[in-house]
Amino acid sequence: MQCFLLRFVQCQQVFENDYNGINTTQINDPTVLNEFTDLVYQRLSRATSDLINSEIAQRATFCVTDPQDDWNRSFNFSSNLDFVSKCIVTTQGDLPQRLCTAAELKFYFSNFLANKKSKSTSSKYNRNCNLTTWVSGCEPGWACRSGLAQPVNFKDSREIPARTSNCQPCCEGFFCPWGLTCMIPCPLGSYCPLATFNGITGSCDPYSYQLPPGMPNHTCGGANIWADVNRGSSMFCSAGSYCPTNTQEIPCQSGHYCRMGSTAETRCFSLTSCRSNTTRQNITQYGLMLIVGISVLLFIFYNCYGQVIVIKERRYARSREVAVRSVKENAQAQARWLAAKEAIKKKAIELQSQVSRSFSHRTNDQVEEYHDSSESVSQETADKDNKKILNVKHIRTDSQIFRYAYSQLEREKAQQQQNRDLTFSGVVAMATAMNNEIKKRPPIEIAFSNLTVTLKQKKKHILRCVTGEIRPGRITALMGPSGAGKTTLLSALAGKTVGCSINGLVLVNGTMESIRSYKKIVGFVPQDDIVHGNLTVEENIWFSANCRLSADLPKADKVLIVERVIESLGLQPVRDSLVGTVENRGISGGQRKRVNVGLELVMEPSLLFLDEPTSGLDSSSSQLLLRALRREALEGVNICTVVHQPR
């Protein structure tokens, strides 16, 4: 509605005094009245159409997007021109001489926009309404006509015509503002009836202006202002009713709703209830249906989510079992092939010893040829396996990922078996080869001198003047009686002391640097278990892996790390078992301790501190744990642990 104000400024077109031969003295004749009404409406249509496409409207493109549609919604009165006909009869054909010209419209809306911030409806003085000349038409709701001998130029936007004769109340469907003696048509969506005097309030209902003092013969007229909803809603079609014309207001029927300024009633949606004279539809039933639908979906999700998780876990376990079976079958086949190869080689050697010297050269050639062919076949098989593994790393299916992981684990087991059978020279060669390889984990060496730990509050020394070093690739054991300060020393080196002050020199890789700078590659296993009792063994380890491993690490490598930890700690039989809580029994204490260690091993640390990891474990569990730590140490990990059992 506010855009209406911008459209009228400097945009009113001419209403000429030439009535095309129509005799206004016969205005009561229906034929003459209809013809005159059509003529006036055509000129109104041209004026409002030019108004919509004016320069002012082009500046207001934020609200005028479709000029033709906007004109139809505001000024298309073709469906009912009764208010124009009635005004023509009331003014005895003087309606064109009472309509505002371009200059008057410019004057009114310029003052209207200027006074918008102050919410004032008063205009400045002009030619017809000033301190010396003030006729009845200058009052709100009234208008005058120009002299019969004076032609009115509606195109002129500079000079306001003299309009002070035959002042009358403003017609229905038009509004006459204060300080002007002309009429402006009310747009669609407004309700502009004639005002009635209210003796109690002294105002002209339904408008807010009052009768002027000193004019006893002055009465209430028509509308005085058509404003936007922020300044007043007296001329808008009231909420709960619709106005097909600007002089008719009809209450909304049941089953329909009408907002303020409606020109037609809107039918309510199905399943909604709309009473008569209502401004909005009641969508309570839709809300109830939405609540019921959401409740049903939540109920289905609650009942099916557990089954979906179980099915997913079964499928995941089945993929792992298939991969394990496939890898074991391949390993067994390879072992059988190697055994057959050794048997054939042994038989060939025996055959060579039995033949004569004359055939020794040929036999040697055959044995060497066979040996070369077998080696080539073995090399080709290994190359094929390597290519398969490389391809598997780029495949995201669970079965392929598990096959890759367990193939790597089988190779590591075979390598460990070879390491056990190595001689001293073989161990030296293996160590040299490992040093030449690029290590994934950066080594961390810690040296400490005169390390002293003091309680801040009691000023008591709980550790005094301790000197030593722990090196990568080794397992360093801290031993001593209870209360000797083993755990305190471990916590001080790991940077986990609380409420204590540390004095002395601590060097990390030969430099004075805080160990907290390496916290992403430093693991600490406390004496008390920190596992989640309501999760399974595998879920605990996977949770730690997802939190502490790099997000860019491929899933296949994460699976390999998790499976390596589970395999090395001997947790395969209980991987799907709950860890357990005080209320719900779960795995044993030794298995729980190994899970606690696995939470730190899964991050592949370069430095690992363990506080009594073998306490409460039997000999077999301790052996499994120490083998896992030994394998970590062989990879260059610096391990420092507190132990109570020297054996």
XYZ file of C-alpha atoms in Angstrom:
647
model
C 0.000 0.000 0.000
C 2.867 2.360 0.729
C 3.932 2.166 -2.919
C 0.674 3.971 -3.825
C 2.091 7.160 -2.369
C 5.138 7.040 -4.641
C 3.160 6.273 -7.754
C 1.018 9.422 -7.651
C 3.727 12.060 -7.345
C 4.183 14.041 -10.578
C 2.176 11.426 -12.452
C -1.484 12.592 -12.728
C -2.685 12.849 -16.313
C -5.043 15.432 -17.739
C -8.804 15.373 -17.385
C -9.862 17.710 -20.179
C -12.977 19.854 -20.047
C -14.176 18.532 -23.378
C -16.866 15.915 -22.636
C -17.152 14.840 -26.283
C -20.584 16.351 -26.756
C -22.200 14.847 -23.660
C -24.927 17.038 -22.182
C -24.340 17.114 -18.444
C -27.846 18.511 -17.824
C -29.195 15.048 -18.691
C -26.880 13.317 -16.203
C -29.817 11.524 -14.564
C -30.454 9.659 -17.805
C -28.965 6.141 -17.297
C -27.608 6.064 -20.842
C -25.942 9.440 -20.499
C -24.679 8.535 -17.013
C -23.138 5.276 -18.202
C -21.473 6.989 -21.156
C -20.128 9.748 -18.945
C -18.951 7.192 -16.349
C -17.082 5.237 -19.016
C -15.452 8.435 -20.246
C -14.329 9.397 -16.748
C -13.075 5.871 -16.023
C -11.089 5.769 -19.287
C -9.356 8.953 -18.294
C -8.799 7.565 -14.777
C -7.354 4.383 -16.308
C -4.964 6.325 -18.527
C -3.913 8.481 -15.593
C -3.307 5.564 -13.230
C -1.601 3.517 -15.960
C 0.784 6.373 -16.694
C 1.189 6.720 -12.960
C 2.351 3.096 -12.587
C 4.909 3.520 -15.386
C 6.105 6.946 -14.273
C 9.618 7.923 -13.293
C 8.689 7.800 -9.625
C 7.474 4.201 -9.986
C 10.675 3.259 -11.781
C 12.611 4.494 -8.780
C 10.460 2.273 -6.585
C 11.311 -0.991 -8.307
C 11.647 -2.634 -4.902
C 7.836 -2.704 -4.676
C 6.697 -2.311 -8.305
C 7.897 -5.496 -10.001
C 5.060 -6.026 -12.472
C 3.402 -2.701 -13.468
C 0.402 -4.274 -15.184
C -0.339 -6.624 -12.283
C 0.181 -3.832 -9.797
C -2.264 -1.593 -11.679
C -4.870 -4.381 -11.726
C -4.535 -4.814 -7.975
C -4.771 -1.062 -7.245
C -6.819 0.827 -9.859
C -8.749 -1.655 -11.972
C -12.296 -0.596 -11.039
C -13.862 -2.066 -14.196
C -15.791 -4.702 -12.242
C -17.798 -2.074 -10.397
C -17.961 1.645 -11.265
C -20.861 2.513 -8.972
C -18.759 4.848 -6.819
C -17.807 6.882 -9.933
C -21.417 7.080 -11.131
C -22.671 8.107 -7.700
C -20.049 10.826 -7.447
C -20.982 12.122 -10.916
C -24.632 12.362 -9.855
C -23.729 13.956 -6.519
C -21.518 16.598 -8.137
C -23.931 17.102 -11.087
C -21.222 16.278 -13.607
C -18.507 18.352 -11.963
C -16.362 15.360 -11.026
C -13.543 16.072 -13.554
C -13.261 19.624 -12.180
C -13.003 18.332 -8.603
C -10.274 15.761 -9.213
C -6.718 16.676 -8.211
C -4.333 17.757 -10.923
C -0.701 16.701 -11.260
C 0.450 19.810 -9.383
C -1.926 19.145 -6.473
C -0.940 15.485 -6.287
C 2.727 16.428 -6.313
C 2.077 18.966 -3.566
C 0.168 16.494 -1.394
C 2.437 13.458 -1.685
C 5.622 15.496 -1.407
C 4.371 16.875 1.906
C 3.101 13.443 2.881
C 6.493 11.830 2.382
C 8.241 14.740 4.094
C 5.985 14.440 7.142
C 6.130 10.638 7.245
C 8.916 10.513 9.839
C 6.995 12.842 12.137
C 3.723 10.949 11.498
C 1.955 14.222 10.704
C -0.949 14.497 8.231
C -0.803 18.271 7.767
C 0.286 19.849 4.500
C 1.894 23.204 3.897
C -0.067 26.154 2.615
C -0.827 26.567 -1.090
C -2.734 28.853 -3.424
C -6.228 27.792 -2.280
C -5.508 27.113 1.381
C -3.341 29.646 3.196
C -3.461 32.173 5.998
C -5.635 34.586 4.015
C -7.790 32.145 2.072
C -9.321 29.163 3.826
C -12.539 27.763 2.356
C -14.563 24.770 3.510
C -12.836 22.590 0.936
C -9.543 23.060 2.777
C -10.907 21.084 5.712
C -10.411 17.262 5.703
C -13.124 15.334 3.881
C -14.254 18.282 1.706
C -13.499 19.410 -1.875
C -14.311 22.306 -4.222
C -14.548 22.827 -7.940
C -12.839 25.263 -10.228
C -14.719 28.064 -11.931
C -16.698 27.242 -15.037
C -14.833 29.882 -17.024
C -11.436 28.592 -15.901
C -10.096 25.567 -17.774
C -8.239 22.984 -15.654
C -4.938 21.669 -17.005
C -4.420 18.278 -15.387
C -0.998 17.824 -17.033
C 0.509 20.925 -15.437
C 2.625 19.817 -12.462
C 3.828 23.339 -11.595
C 0.785 25.535 -10.900
C -2.167 24.602 -8.692
C -5.453 25.827 -10.253
C -7.825 28.088 -8.362
C -10.465 25.801 -6.850
C -12.638 27.533 -4.215
C -16.247 27.435 -5.497
C -19.128 25.085 -4.722
C -17.361 23.263 -1.848
C -19.066 19.972 -0.905
C -18.263 16.844 1.145
C -15.932 14.399 -0.564
C -17.647 11.588 -2.488
C -17.652 7.962 -1.393
C -14.671 6.095 -2.839
C -12.512 9.242 -2.848
C -10.476 10.962 -0.149
C -9.927 14.703 0.329
C -6.851 15.581 2.400
C -6.444 18.546 4.722
C -5.067 21.639 2.954
C -6.313 20.693 -0.552
C -9.622 21.368 -2.271
C -9.643 18.370 -4.618
C -10.430 14.621 -4.559
C -8.171 11.577 -5.036
C -9.621 8.103 -5.796
C -9.115 5.477 -3.099
C -7.348 2.374 -4.469
C -8.691 -1.151 -4.226
C -8.458 -2.743 -0.793
C -9.632 0.428 0.944
C -12.988 1.384 2.420
C -13.905 5.056 2.027
C -17.518 5.700 3.081
C -18.982 9.046 4.087
C -18.190 10.013 7.672
C -20.805 10.317 10.418
C -20.514 12.637 13.383
C -19.891 11.029 16.784
C -21.361 13.250 19.478
C -19.415 11.478 22.251
C -15.929 11.783 20.831
C -16.606 14.784 18.598
C -14.892 13.089 15.630
C -16.107 12.028 12.219
C -16.299 8.221 12.293
C -14.711 6.056 10.949
C -12.007 8.696 10.487
C -10.033 10.600 13.055
C -10.622 14.246 12.031
C -12.944 16.629 13.871
C -15.217 19.444 12.730
C -13.410 22.800 12.463
C -14.242 25.490 15.051
C -15.916 28.666 13.857
C -17.812 26.892 11.053
C -21.235 25.939 12.502
C -22.635 24.923 9.105
C -19.690 22.609 8.344
C -20.482 18.860 8.471
C -18.509 15.642 8.287
C -17.478 14.745 4.775
C -15.665 11.828 3.205
C -12.289 10.262 3.869
C -9.413 12.580 4.709
C -6.282 10.499 4.182
C -5.265 7.239 2.620
C -2.093 6.218 4.501
C 0.098 3.179 4.862
C -0.648 0.767 7.672
C 2.154 2.165 9.854
C 0.439 5.593 10.030
C -3.150 4.540 10.224
C -5.603 1.873 9.135
C -8.840 3.860 9.138
C -9.268 3.607 5.355
C -8.139 0.029 4.913
C -10.723 -2.667 4.564
C -10.957 -4.010 8.101
C -9.688 -7.452 9.034
C -12.367 -10.141 8.874
C -14.122 -8.385 5.971
C -13.458 -7.879 2.292
C -14.166 -4.870 0.078
C -14.968 -5.658 -3.583
C -15.105 -1.883 -4.116
C -13.818 0.995 -2.056
C -17.366 1.845 -0.949
C -18.568 -1.608 0.075
C -17.481 -3.776 3.035
C -18.766 -7.361 3.379
C -18.094 -9.670 6.350
C -16.229 -12.892 5.597
C -18.416 -15.977 5.457
C -17.755 -19.189 7.316
C -15.145 -21.308 5.549
C -13.271 -18.225 4.364
C -10.821 -15.773 5.891
C -10.088 -12.125 5.051
C -7.009 -10.168 6.015
C -6.945 -6.393 6.317
C -7.160 -4.758 2.886
C -8.667 -7.806 1.148
C -10.705 -7.311 -2.022
C -12.077 -10.864 -1.969
C -12.480 -13.598 0.599
C -10.027 -16.507 0.521
C -11.231 -20.068 0.896
C -9.677 -22.005 3.747
C -7.747 -25.197 3.176
C -9.386 -28.531 3.689
C -9.254 -29.923 7.240
C -9.063 -26.367 8.582
C -11.783 -24.472 10.374
C -12.611 -20.832 9.543
C -15.328 -19.002 11.394
C -17.093 -15.979 10.003
C -15.330 -12.608 10.262
C -11.978 -14.299 10.836
C -8.607 -13.030 9.641
C -6.761 -16.363 9.501
C -7.494 -20.036 9.158
C -7.247 -22.439 12.064
C -4.587 -25.025 11.209
C -4.764 -26.889 14.523
C -5.683 -30.127 12.754
C -2.636 -29.858 10.511
C -0.494 -29.339 13.599
C -2.011 -32.414 15.259
C -1.420 -34.446 12.102
C 2.203 -33.261 12.006
C 2.718 -34.200 15.656
C 1.155 -37.625 15.103
C 3.269 -38.189 11.978
C 6.486 -37.240 13.764
C 5.529 -39.463 16.703
C 4.933 -42.412 14.388
C 8.249 -41.864 12.635
C 10.070 -41.642 15.959
C 8.338 -44.811 17.159
C 9.325 -46.665 13.999
C 12.870 -45.339 14.236
C 13.096 -46.329 17.907
C 11.929 -49.865 17.220
C 13.875 -50.404 14.019
C 17.118 -48.633 14.849
C 18.326 -51.460 17.059
C 17.607 -54.026 14.375
C 19.369 -51.907 11.749
C 22.438 -51.656 13.980
C 22.409 -55.405 14.603
C 22.098 -56.139 10.878
C 24.905 -53.718 10.102
C 27.138 -55.255 12.764
C 26.406 -58.761 11.467
C 27.200 -57.731 7.918
C 30.376 -56.045 9.121
C 31.409 -59.152 11.099
C 30.568 -61.398 8.129
C 32.791 -59.316 5.870
C 35.594 -59.586 8.399
C 35.165 -63.351 8.739
C 35.181 -63.811 4.975
C 38.335 -61.735 4.697
C 40.042 -63.686 7.503
C 39.086 -66.990 5.912
C 40.321 -65.872 2.508
C 43.645 -64.631 3.879
C 44.182 -67.805 5.900
C 43.430 -69.964 2.887
C 45.913 -67.998 0.811
C 48.513 -68.275 3.573
C 47.953 -72.027 3.873
C 48.171 -72.447 0.115
C 51.393 -70.487 0.036
C 52.775 -72.580 2.907
C 51.884 -75.797 1.081
C 53.501 -74.475 -2.064
C 56.687 -73.601 -0.197
C 56.731 -77.036 1.453
C 56.322 -78.747 -1.924
C 59.064 -76.571 -3.315
C 61.428 -77.566 -0.510
C 60.532 -81.234 -0.961
C 61.245 -81.100 -4.681
C 64.508 -79.294 -4.092
C 65.534 -81.899 -1.482
C 64.633 -84.750 -3.821
C 66.631 -83.149 -6.612
C 69.654 -82.867 -4.350
C 69.330 -86.521 -3.379
C 69.042 -87.478 -7.035
C 72.111 -85.453 -7.806
C 74.167 -87.345 -5.229
C 73.137 -90.699 -6.719
C 73.961 -90.070 -10.344
C 77.379 -90.409 -11.735
C 79.853 -87.651 -12.255
C 79.215 -87.759 -15.970
C 75.675 -86.560 -15.471
C 76.477 -84.182 -12.634
C 76.803 -81.137 -14.911
C 73.419 -81.725 -16.568
C 71.748 -82.373 -13.226
C 73.201 -79.203 -11.781
C 71.876 -77.278 -14.767
C 68.439 -78.795 -14.274
C 68.442 -78.029 -10.566
C 69.567 -74.466 -11.195
C 67.009 -74.058 -13.946
C 64.275 -75.349 -11.657
C 65.474 -73.120 -8.863
C 65.436 -70.093 -11.139
C 61.977 -70.923 -12.455
C 60.621 -71.448 -8.953
C 62.098 -68.159 -7.826
C 60.573 -66.372 -10.804
C 57.175 -67.912 -10.093
C 57.478 -66.890 -6.451
C 58.440 -63.353 -7.483
C 55.509 -63.130 -9.918
C 53.117 -64.351 -7.236
C 54.436 -61.772 -4.793
C 54.112 -59.021 -7.408
C 50.506 -60.024 -8.083
C 49.722 -59.967 -4.367
C 51.297 -56.540 -4.031
C 49.248 -55.209 -6.954
C 46.090 -56.631 -5.421
C 46.885 -54.966 -2.103
C 47.579 -51.653 -3.798
C 44.271 -51.888 -5.636
C 42.460 -52.850 -2.459
C 43.645 -49.661 -0.772
C 41.582 -47.708 -3.251
C 38.461 -49.824 -2.801
C 36.085 -48.805 -0.041
C 34.119 -52.035 0.417
C 34.427 -53.678 3.834
C 35.474 -57.067 2.467
C 38.322 -55.610 0.398
C 39.511 -53.421 3.255
C 39.552 -56.358 5.682
C 41.387 -58.498 3.124
C 44.036 -55.807 2.825
C 44.350 -55.473 6.607
C 44.620 -59.184 7.334
C 47.052 -59.721 4.465
C 49.324 -57.136 6.064
C 48.924 -58.815 9.444
C 49.884 -62.205 7.994
C 52.998 -60.674 6.496
C 53.905 -59.108 9.803
C 53.462 -62.457 11.556
C 55.685 -64.138 8.995
C 58.288 -61.428 9.457
C 58.173 -61.873 13.234
C 58.634 -65.621 12.822
C 61.653 -64.982 10.630
C 63.041 -62.588 13.207
C 62.855 -65.265 15.895
C 64.941 -67.646 13.725
C 67.592 -65.104 12.838
C 71.174 -65.435 13.982
C 73.127 -62.567 15.485
C 74.372 -61.447 12.073
C 70.832 -61.602 10.741
C 69.589 -59.382 13.558
C 72.323 -56.862 12.790
C 71.402 -56.907 9.106
C 67.698 -56.452 9.919
C 68.472 -53.544 12.238
C 70.605 -51.939 9.546
C 67.815 -52.348 7.009
C 65.288 -50.807 9.416
C 67.580 -47.834 9.972
C 67.873 -47.305 6.234
C 64.088 -47.323 5.817
C 62.042 -44.169 6.241
C 60.412 -44.295 9.667
C 56.823 -43.217 9.954
C 57.085 -42.259 13.612
C 59.497 -39.476 14.600
C 61.834 -40.648 17.403
C 61.587 -39.003 20.810
C 64.428 -39.188 23.312
C 64.051 -37.799 26.814
C 66.914 -36.978 29.181
C 66.382 -35.563 32.661
C 68.814 -34.349 35.309
C 68.217 -33.457 38.983
C 64.470 -33.767 38.492
C 62.635 -32.690 41.640
C 58.870 -32.669 42.197
C 57.440 -30.662 45.118
C 53.886 -30.313 46.391
C 52.877 -26.664 46.133
C 50.703 -26.473 49.239
C 52.707 -28.564 51.680
C 56.126 -27.713 50.185
C 57.019 -31.383 50.463
C 59.438 -33.130 48.112
C 57.895 -36.283 46.675
C 60.704 -36.791 44.155
C 64.228 -35.444 44.554
C 67.276 -35.223 42.264
C 66.471 -37.996 39.779
C 68.700 -38.291 36.716
C 68.383 -40.578 33.706
C 67.298 -40.956 30.115
C 64.900 -43.032 28.051
C 65.749 -43.786 24.445
C 63.658 -44.737 21.418
C 63.582 -48.378 20.334
C 63.801 -49.602 23.918
C 61.513 -50.618 26.773
C 62.616 -48.806 29.924
C 61.294 -50.264 33.173
C 60.899 -48.224 36.365
C 61.051 -50.435 39.441
C 60.947 -49.762 43.127
C 58.896 -50.296 46.281
C 55.439 -48.812 46.713
C 55.568 -45.085 47.414
C 59.020 -44.666 45.906
C 57.729 -42.152 43.337
C 57.557 -44.272 40.178
C 54.174 -42.937 39.103
C 55.224 -39.400 40.058
C 58.312 -39.648 37.851
C 56.220 -41.026 34.981
C 53.675 -38.212 35.330
C 56.392 -35.567 35.540
C 58.026 -36.798 32.341
C 54.628 -36.990 30.594
C 53.646 -33.483 31.758
C 50.615 -34.686 33.707
C 51.452 -33.547 37.223
C 48.770 -31.493 39.004
C 49.364 -29.316 42.059
C 53.117 -29.814 41.934
C 56.120 -27.747 40.937
C 58.891 -29.386 38.870
C 62.522 -28.347 39.101
C 65.459 -29.696 37.178
C 66.453 -30.124 33.576
C 64.308 -32.086 31.079
C 65.510 -32.341 27.479
C 63.398 -33.600 24.584
C 65.581 -34.700 21.682
C 68.437 -32.706 23.201
C 66.523 -29.412 23.458
C 64.707 -27.712 26.314
C 61.181 -28.091 25.017
C 57.922 -28.973 26.726
C 56.715 -32.521 26.213
C 53.211 -31.092 25.688
C 54.309 -29.937 22.240
C 54.382 -33.641 21.279
C 51.068 -34.581 22.861
C 49.657 -35.915 19.569
C 52.345 -38.617 19.449
C 52.717 -39.260 23.193
C 50.570 -41.924 24.840
C 49.931 -42.415 28.550
C 48.285 -45.510 30.047
C 47.232 -44.795 33.656
C 47.046 -47.405 36.356
C 43.261 -47.146 36.541
C 41.227 -48.252 33.548
C 39.541 -45.482 31.525
C 37.562 -47.623 29.083
C 33.841 -47.110 28.459
C 31.936 -49.957 30.055
C 28.843 -49.706 27.841
C 30.812 -50.181 24.614
C 32.338 -53.314 23.177
C 36.079 -53.882 22.964
C 36.131 -53.031 19.262
C 33.948 -49.946 19.758
C 36.291 -48.611 22.471
C 39.329 -48.999 20.238
C 37.539 -47.562 17.207
C 36.382 -44.572 19.263
C 39.966 -43.834 20.258
C 41.124 -44.315 16.649
C 38.539 -41.916 15.236
C 39.348 -39.293 17.863
C 43.140 -39.451 17.757
C 44.122 -40.565 14.266
C 44.297 -38.067 11.426
C 41.035 -37.419 9.608
C 42.892 -37.656 6.280
C 44.100 -41.191 6.995
C 42.398 -43.691 4.617
C 39.865 -46.036 6.142
C 41.873 -49.071 5.050
C 44.848 -47.883 7.110
C 42.624 -47.203 10.116
C 41.176 -50.706 9.876
C 44.710 -52.113 9.660
C 45.790 -50.219 12.788
C 42.724 -51.304 14.784
C 43.011 -54.930 13.690
C 46.743 -54.922 14.436
C 46.103 -53.703 17.992
C 43.330 -56.240 18.560
C 45.461 -59.049 17.141
C 48.632 -58.108 19.012
C 46.846 -57.825 22.378
C 44.978 -61.126 21.905
C 41.533 -59.495 22.018
C 40.040 -61.315 19.011
C 37.860 -63.675 21.111
C 36.239 -60.776 23.020
C 36.192 -58.063 20.353
C 32.368 -58.037 20.233
C 31.896 -58.317 24.013
C 30.903 -55.417 26.245
C 33.669 -54.166 28.501
C 31.195 -54.096 31.370
C 30.445 -51.900 34.347
C 29.888 -52.414 38.055
C 26.251 -53.302 37.426
C 26.751 -55.320 34.227
C 29.525 -57.884 34.129
C 31.712 -57.837 31.037
C 35.192 -59.007 30.131
C 37.808 -60.037 32.693
C 40.157 -57.646 34.469
C 43.154 -58.699 32.417
C 41.297 -58.194 29.159
C 40.085 -54.837 30.415
C 43.686 -53.808 31.127
C 44.733 -54.814 27.611
C 41.888 -52.775 26.148
C 43.130 -49.835 28.208
C 46.566 -50.237 26.635
C 45.049 -50.649 23.189
C 43.424 -47.197 23.431
C 46.921 -45.691 23.395
C 48.531 -48.131 20.957
C 45.914 -47.311 18.336
C 47.282 -43.764 17.973
C 50.711 -45.196 16.991
C 52.679 -43.079 19.504
C 56.374 -42.300 19.340
C 56.579 -42.135 23.121
C 54.484 -44.378 25.369
C 54.224 -44.243 29.163
C 52.557 -47.139 31.006
C 51.820 -47.169 34.734
C 51.822 -50.792 35.948
C 50.292 -52.320 32.800
C 50.852 -55.907 33.972
C 49.279 -55.533 37.423
C 46.491 -58.048 37.823
C 47.395 -59.946 34.653
C 48.266 -63.599 34.470
C 51.475 -64.784 32.859
C 49.948 -65.427 29.424
C 48.220 -62.044 29.307
C 51.405 -60.324 30.439
C 53.330 -62.139 27.736
C 50.855 -61.007 25.054
C 51.116 -57.437 26.280
C 54.911 -57.432 26.397
C 55.116 -58.935 22.916
C 52.943 -56.121 21.642
C 55.185 -53.583 23.391
C 58.267 -55.300 21.954
C 56.858 -55.006 18.457
C 56.246 -51.292 19.079
C 59.808 -50.879 20.347
C 61.193 -52.555 17.226
C 59.483 -49.829 15.216
C 61.423 -47.173 17.144
C 58.875 -46.324 19.853
C 60.253 -45.057 23.150
C 58.455 -47.063 25.868
C 58.727 -46.353 29.578
C 56.732 -48.511 31.984
C 56.356 -49.048 35.706
C 56.480 -52.740 36.681
C 56.278 -54.646 39.958
C 57.235 -58.091 38.650
C 60.892 -58.356 37.558
C 60.305 -61.635 35.743
